[in-house]
Amino acid sequence: MFEMLRRILIGRPLHNKELTHQKLPKWKALSIFSSDALSSVGYGPEQIALTLSVSGLLVYGYFSYVFVAIIILLAVVTVSYVQVARANPGGGGSYSVAAANLGEYPALVAAASLFADYILTVAVSVSSGTDALISAFPVLVDYVVDIDLAVLFGFLMVINLRGVRESANVFVAPTYLFIGGILTLICFGLYHVVVVPGPLLPPESVVTQGLNGTILFLILRAFANGCSSMTGVEAISNGVPMFKRPEVKNAIATTYWMSAVLGVMIAGISFLIMHYHLLPLKNVTMLSHLAEIVFGRGWGYYYLQVTTMAVLYIAANTSYNGLPPLLSILARDGYMPRYLGSRGERLSFSNGIILLSAAAGALIYVFQGNVDRLLSLYAIGVFLSFTIAQTGLVVHWSRQRGTQWVSRLVTNALGAVVTGIVVLVIAISKFFSGAWMVLIFIPVMIYIFRSIRSHYSDVSEQLLLPAAELAKRMQQPRCGKIIVVVPVATPTRIVVETIRYAQMISKDIIAVHVAIDEEAGRRVAEQWRSLNPELSLEVIHSPYRLTIRPLLRFIAHLRKETAPEDVISVLISEFETRKWWHRLLHNQTGWILRTRLILQERVVVTTIPYHLTK
Amino acid sequence: MFEMLRRILIGRPLHNKELTHQKLPKWKALSIFSSDALSSVGYGPEQIALTLSVSGLLVYGYFSYVFVAIIILLAVVTVSYVQVARANPGGGGSYSVAAANLGEYPALVAAASLFADYILTVAVSVSSGTDALISAFPVLVDYVVDIDLAVLFGFLMVINLRGVRESANVFVAPTYLFIGGILTLICFGLYHVVVVPGPLLPPESVVTQGLNGTILFLILRAFANGCSSMTGVEAISNGVPMFKRPEVKNAIATTYWMSAVLGVMIAGISFLIMHYHLLPLKNVTMLSHLAEIVFGRGWGYYYLQVTTMAVLYIAANTSYNGLPPLLSILARDGYMPRYLGSRGERLSFSNGIILLSAAAGALIYVFQGNVDRLLSLYAIGVFLSFTIAQTGLVVHWSRQRGTQWVSRLVTNALGAVVTGIVVLVIAISKFFSGAWMVLIFIPVMIYIFRSIRSHYSDVSEQLLLPAAELAKRMQQPRCGKIIVVVPVATPTRIVVETIRYAQMISKDIIAVHVAIDEEAGRRVAEQWRSLNPELSLEVIHSPYRLTIRPLLRFIAHLRKETAPEDVISVLISEFETRKWWHRLLHNQTGWILRTRLILQERVVVTTIPYHLTK
């Protein structure tokens, strides 16, 4: 049953040979890698307006300054990431760049930041996608979290467990349909602006109040929120090897295209929001509000809402392309559990995919799918990893000194400084509203990374020996003997089987019975004598009615009495029942005994199953 | 840590010898056995009034008829249960009586009914106790379920796990304080009734509308609800051996005393409720309302609320004295899992106590501590077990024919008929409001009882052999051999240890490596050759990256190839880590492999622990 469901959802297992690196043409790569960046138009400009529309303060007029700053920042980041693609044609994100050029700690900071932001990307994108849906169909408002989780686990997780190739094709169309929709919205909007007289605005909305501390703080915060539009710009440079030849050139061209489209969309939407002086509405996104003004509530409106929803859900997929491979690299380097590094039956990094889904699901649940609150945590990690990657490249160019190395170094240095400043702005202006969580998360993750690595190196230090040494030990004659301990409850067929196995592996056999009361102890001892006069039975009296503790004590005692090269082998019989619930009718003493026994040195536990036939 | 907490809460383990049957004087036995019956004054009369105060129908005037019927029923039940004490001086409730006189099915019906009602007694008593508390301190109204669960798990479960003797003494004082309080309330109330002119009642409240179908149904329902006052009357007859000599005579005297007190209390409270024409108030019990009218909100009022609360909480304890021993009898007869029959470290039936607490906790949680809704399920099980016990006694007397057997037989026959009618009344009048659940629960439980018994008898049929046959099998020479299979990941120190253990138990050793890709497979095979040229390594290629399935297939194949008397012993090494979280860093392949392997015939699994030292 379970197996069948799995085959239907995930598909048949794939052979190692089927792991081929698909090469993407530019138009396809653009849609796959840029859905994250482009979709942020769905919430980025809104976030600026949201921050600037605090009642009682006249700061909405600063909108234009903020969005110009965002566009400039986008240009700087784009140019910097073109350099990343150039310097790392092998792909690999900030972690690889930092590990190669800056050392362990910066690399781990980058890894932790990326970790946080990949999870947040999923949570934010899925929640925003559902917000777009709710704006169009308000009747669904009570099911926000349920829809979020259904999309996350039922769609994103499943499609990614199926593996990369399927996911690629699903994602191409919606991105282009979305771009088309937004550009049409902007064109129609601009036409409206020219032809139709603008709405009557309250005069204070266009007045710009003089700068002071509070207002500056609000503006910086609006800028910090707006920076969420820029997450995902790095995706292309991480996936250079997936492009058709010449990879680097194609990747760079695609990066420029993506940034251009993103810039136009941010500018257009921001301008229209400003023009119509949109203010936040409950359960309606600004993009929805804008589309309603421009298109009316007709086909154009619903087209835009549905494509926005689709592209936002798909944007979450960027993380699925990014985090599992990163985890596998971290696992290879020993910073994460090893099994995160292995490919599942469909050649995808299934453990990483499940981990990402679970973490994003937990975030969505805790924040109840509230985009505004999730965004408070967002962007800081992305910009931190931007800064580290750019800094890494500065070191890279200064070491490598290829063609144009000076201009490249300067470009990346500029990028590092600018994104570094952005990190500071975000950290300070959003500190109390959520950035503190990320700032705690990063050092905690680094501690975890390093603890895991230190455990693995401890283990291999204990286990790995030079081949010669291993061979020598293997061929040494073994001098100790095996002492078999057989716990006996009542003499039944199962005990006979167990004793006969014991006789096959050793001559030293000790049968032990724990007697809850004296009467029962005597009876078992008597039965035993009639059964096998040669094999004596040790009866342990347990007037406190414990069974496991006296046995453990007996074996600990036996260890002291025997030679250090001897092995104590405890045989535990276990019922294998025909129906699962029958298991509940037998006590779990065997299981508990086994778990406790293997904690003792020189003790080996053998399970002898007895298969009940009915 | 855990151990220390346990010692503080539960106390030190008790030696078998400390299991002494304490003999109770009458005054102490009354308080211990009757808290359930007496405390039902806290909700019984209220339930009658509740049913009869349906708006729009004039049925409140029938209150007096209902309560007279209840008093008569109490007399019949009391006299019948005096006979039970006489016939079963060894104690044991309806189940034992039915098993001895009526056969398996009636006994199981009684057991299932008692099962349901013991759990409900706990849920109802605890919830009512909290209601008394809430009536006095309405500020706690939001914490009803939390208080219920805290009392249940923090007080009742713990004190019962500690064992019987402690529980006895805690329970004596509150019962008498409660009786005193209620009797004082009744006296003061009657004084008020005589001296102070009664309240002005709406004339329809005293008018009695003519009987019709609906009204008759309501009256029967009120009667059915009122019957909840009678639960617990059977407790004394189940505990005859705990009385001082002469046991039977003392038990009978105590039963009469209890019924007399209960009758006076029900009559007094019902009369006062009728006189003041109390109607249900939200979050205030009628007893609290009445106490406020009679005493005002002073010391008298708080005294009564606190003692009511205490006695209701204590009433839940009756189930703890009843269900765990019943479960242990059922376990002894094979109808319940064996481990419910064994005494824990404090000589109490700890598994039964935990089961009862968990079931009652679940009921309280599901019904959110709502007494009215819980009571819809109540009483039917009690009266069903009454009926069965009485019928059993009819058979008993007709077989035994001692002194006065005819009059005794007639008494019990009357009891059987009357309680049988009550069962029908409850089942019909409360069918849709909850009785259906109990009527489904009982056959389901009987099915479970019988399935469990049939499993145990299947098992013993398979395991138990005559002693001679066992001895013969044990001394037969074993002809098969052991084939050891050692799964190898990478050749490390741990593999060396495992192989050396394998060499101690057999000469037929097969080392197996599952290779995820060809390259790794070749590398391991090469290392292996340099390690031990004599011992060949079987490399299984697994291009689909599965490890467990190929191994299982390999061993299934091996089973086919080997003789049926051979045993295949699979050695699985397992890390024992120093810190619990280190375990998360190693995959659980060994554990899964073990669980799957022991399902195969002729396969034995040995765990060889490797203790990491850091």
PDB file of C-alpha atoms in Angstrom, chain B residues 148-245:
ATOM      1  CA  ASP B 148      -8.728  18.481  35.710  1.00  0.00           C
ATOM      2  CA  LEU B 149      -5.617  17.022  34.138  1.00  0.00           C
ATOM      3  CA  ALA B 150      -3.337  18.327  36.879  1.00  0.00           C
ATOM      4  CA  VAL B 151      -5.492  16.663  39.551  1.00  0.00           C
ATOM      5  CA  LEU B 152      -5.738  13.469  37.518  1.00  0.00           C
ATOM      6  CA  PHE B 153      -2.077  12.994  36.687  1.00  0.00           C
ATOM      7  CA  GLY B 154      -0.420  15.021  39.438  1.00  0.00           C
ATOM      8  CA  PHE B 155      -2.501  13.770  42.342  1.00  0.00           C
ATOM      9  CA  LEU B 156      -4.624  10.677  41.651  1.00  0.00           C
ATOM     10  CA  MET B 157      -2.179   8.823  39.433  1.00  0.00           C
ATOM     11  CA  VAL B 158       0.843   9.572  41.600  1.00  0.00           C
ATOM     12  CA  ILE B 159      -0.818   8.693  44.887  1.00  0.00           C
ATOM     13  CA  ASN B 160      -2.083   5.414  43.464  1.00  0.00           C
ATOM     14  CA  LEU B 161       1.286   4.517  41.997  1.00  0.00           C
ATOM     15  CA  ARG B 162       2.651   4.983  45.505  1.00  0.00           C
ATOM     16  CA  GLY B 163       0.327   2.190  46.600  1.00  0.00           C
ATOM     17  CA  VAL B 164      -2.805   1.503  48.612  1.00  0.00           C
ATOM     18  CA  ARG B 165      -1.909   2.274  52.170  1.00  0.00           C
ATOM     19  CA  GLU B 166      -1.007   5.889  51.650  1.00  0.00           C
ATOM     20  CA  SER B 167      -4.148   6.458  49.669  1.00  0.00           C
ATOM     21  CA  ALA B 168      -6.371   5.165  52.455  1.00  0.00           C
ATOM     22  CA  ASN B 169      -5.467   7.756  55.052  1.00  0.00           C
ATOM     23  CA  VAL B 170      -5.665  10.782  52.805  1.00  0.00           C
ATOM     24  CA  PHE B 171      -9.266   9.930  52.035  1.00  0.00           C
ATOM     25  CA  VAL B 172     -10.820   9.519  55.466  1.00  0.00           C
ATOM     26  CA  ALA B 173     -11.163  13.084  56.707  1.00  0.00           C
ATOM     27  CA  PRO B 174     -12.634  14.803  53.615  1.00  0.00           C
ATOM     28  CA  THR B 175     -15.501  12.323  53.349  1.00  0.00           C
ATOM     29  CA  TYR B 176     -16.672  12.991  56.909  1.00  0.00           C
ATOM     30  CA  LEU B 177     -16.138  16.718  56.574  1.00  0.00           C
ATOM     31  CA  PHE B 178     -18.260  16.599  53.428  1.00  0.00           C
ATOM     32  CA  ILE B 179     -21.043  14.571  55.067  1.00  0.00           C
ATOM     33  CA  GLY B 180     -21.053  17.018  57.963  1.00  0.00           C
ATOM     34  CA  GLY B 181     -21.214  19.969  55.614  1.00  0.00           C
ATOM     35  CA  ILE B 182     -24.086  18.594  53.526  1.00  0.00           C
ATOM     36  CA  LEU B 183     -26.106  17.595  56.588  1.00  0.00           C
ATOM     37  CA  THR B 184     -25.583  21.067  58.083  1.00  0.00           C
ATOM     38  CA  LEU B 185     -26.673  22.591  54.799  1.00  0.00           C
ATOM     39  CA  ILE B 186     -29.835  20.491  54.834  1.00  0.00           C
ATOM     40  CA  CYS B 187     -30.643  21.392  58.467  1.00  0.00           C
ATOM     41  CA  PHE B 188     -30.083  25.109  57.914  1.00  0.00           C
ATOM     42  CA  GLY B 189     -32.059  24.875  54.693  1.00  0.00           C
ATOM     43  CA  LEU B 190     -35.032  23.210  56.364  1.00  0.00           C
ATOM     44  CA  TYR B 191     -34.926  25.815  59.134  1.00  0.00           C
ATOM     45  CA  HIS B 192     -35.031  28.531  56.473  1.00  0.00           C
ATOM     46  CA  VAL B 193     -37.920  26.813  54.750  1.00  0.00           C
ATOM     47  CA  VAL B 194     -39.932  26.852  57.970  1.00  0.00           C
ATOM     48  CA  VAL B 195     -38.994  30.302  59.250  1.00  0.00           C
ATOM     49  CA  VAL B 196     -38.384  32.405  56.180  1.00  0.00           C
ATOM     50  CA  PRO B 197     -41.222  32.731  53.675  1.00  0.00           C
ATOM     51  CA  GLY B 198     -40.383  30.953  50.421  1.00  0.00           C
ATOM     52  CA  PRO B 199     -39.400  32.835  47.273  1.00  0.00           C
ATOM     53  CA  LEU B 200     -42.091  33.979  44.893  1.00  0.00           C
ATOM     54  CA  LEU B 201     -42.266  31.330  42.209  1.00  0.00           C
ATOM     55  CA  PRO B 202     -43.851  31.669  38.819  1.00  0.00           C
ATOM     56  CA  PRO B 203     -47.160  29.789  39.090  1.00  0.00           C
ATOM     57  CA  GLU B 204     -46.380  27.451  36.186  1.00  0.00           C
ATOM     58  CA  SER B 205     -43.431  25.999  38.091  1.00  0.00           C
ATOM     59  CA  VAL B 206     -45.664  24.254  40.579  1.00  0.00           C
ATOM     60  CA  VAL B 207     -48.350  23.324  38.115  1.00  0.00           C
ATOM     61  CA  THR B 208     -47.855  19.844  36.724  1.00  0.00           C
ATOM     62  CA  GLN B 209     -48.721  19.563  33.074  1.00  0.00           C
ATOM     63  CA  GLY B 210     -50.663  16.463  32.072  1.00  0.00           C
ATOM     64  CA  LEU B 211     -48.579  13.516  30.940  1.00  0.00           C
ATOM     65  CA  ASN B 212     -47.930  12.958  27.284  1.00  0.00           C
ATOM     66  CA  GLY B 213     -45.251  11.152  25.292  1.00  0.00           C
ATOM     67  CA  THR B 214     -42.708  13.960  25.259  1.00  0.00           C
ATOM     68  CA  ILE B 215     -43.146  14.698  28.918  1.00  0.00           C
ATOM     69  CA  LEU B 216     -42.901  11.038  29.871  1.00  0.00           C
ATOM     70  CA  PHE B 217     -39.687  10.847  27.889  1.00  0.00           C
ATOM     71  CA  LEU B 218     -38.320  13.864  29.733  1.00  0.00           C
ATOM     72  CA  ILE B 219     -39.273  12.366  33.073  1.00  0.00           C
ATOM     73  CA  LEU B 220     -37.625   9.052  32.250  1.00  0.00           C
ATOM     74  CA  ARG B 221     -34.606  10.938  31.146  1.00  0.00           C
ATOM     75  CA  ALA B 222     -34.502  12.900  34.374  1.00  0.00           C
ATOM     76  CA  PHE B 223     -34.735   9.594  36.195  1.00  0.00           C
ATOM     77  CA  ALA B 224     -31.925   8.141  34.082  1.00  0.00           C
ATOM     78  CA  ASN B 225     -29.763  11.153  34.867  1.00  0.00           C
ATOM     79  CA  GLY B 226     -30.621  10.911  38.528  1.00  0.00           C
ATOM     80  CA  CYS B 227     -29.441   7.308  38.565  1.00  0.00           C
ATOM     81  CA  SER B 228     -25.900   8.613  38.329  1.00  0.00           C
ATOM     82  CA  SER B 229     -26.274   9.243  42.091  1.00  0.00           C
ATOM     83  CA  MET B 230     -26.258   5.539  42.624  1.00  0.00           C
ATOM     84  CA  THR B 231     -22.936   4.694  41.072  1.00  0.00           C
ATOM     85  CA  GLY B 232     -20.496   3.458  43.648  1.00  0.00           C
ATOM     86  CA  VAL B 233     -23.020   1.620  45.822  1.00  0.00           C
ATOM     87  CA  GLU B 234     -21.399  -1.659  44.775  1.00  0.00           C
ATOM     88  CA  ALA B 235     -17.958  -0.651  46.015  1.00  0.00           C
ATOM     89  CA  ILE B 236     -18.302  -2.087  49.525  1.00  0.00           C
ATOM     90  CA  SER B 237     -19.417  -5.525  48.364  1.00  0.00           C
ATOM     91  CA  ASN B 238     -16.317  -5.722  46.153  1.00  0.00           C
ATOM     92  CA  GLY B 239     -14.052  -5.045  49.089  1.00  0.00           C
ATOM     93  CA  VAL B 240     -15.364  -7.394  51.754  1.00  0.00           C
ATOM     94  CA  PRO B 241     -11.947  -8.986  52.516  1.00  0.00           C
ATOM     95  CA  MET B 242     -10.598  -5.599  53.539  1.00  0.00           C
ATOM     96  CA  PHE B 243     -12.968  -5.336  56.549  1.00  0.00           C
ATOM     97  CA  LYS B 244     -12.110  -6.359  60.092  1.00  0.00           C
ATOM     98  CA  ARG B 245     -13.639  -9.579  61.344  1.00  0.00           C
TER      99      ARG B 245
END
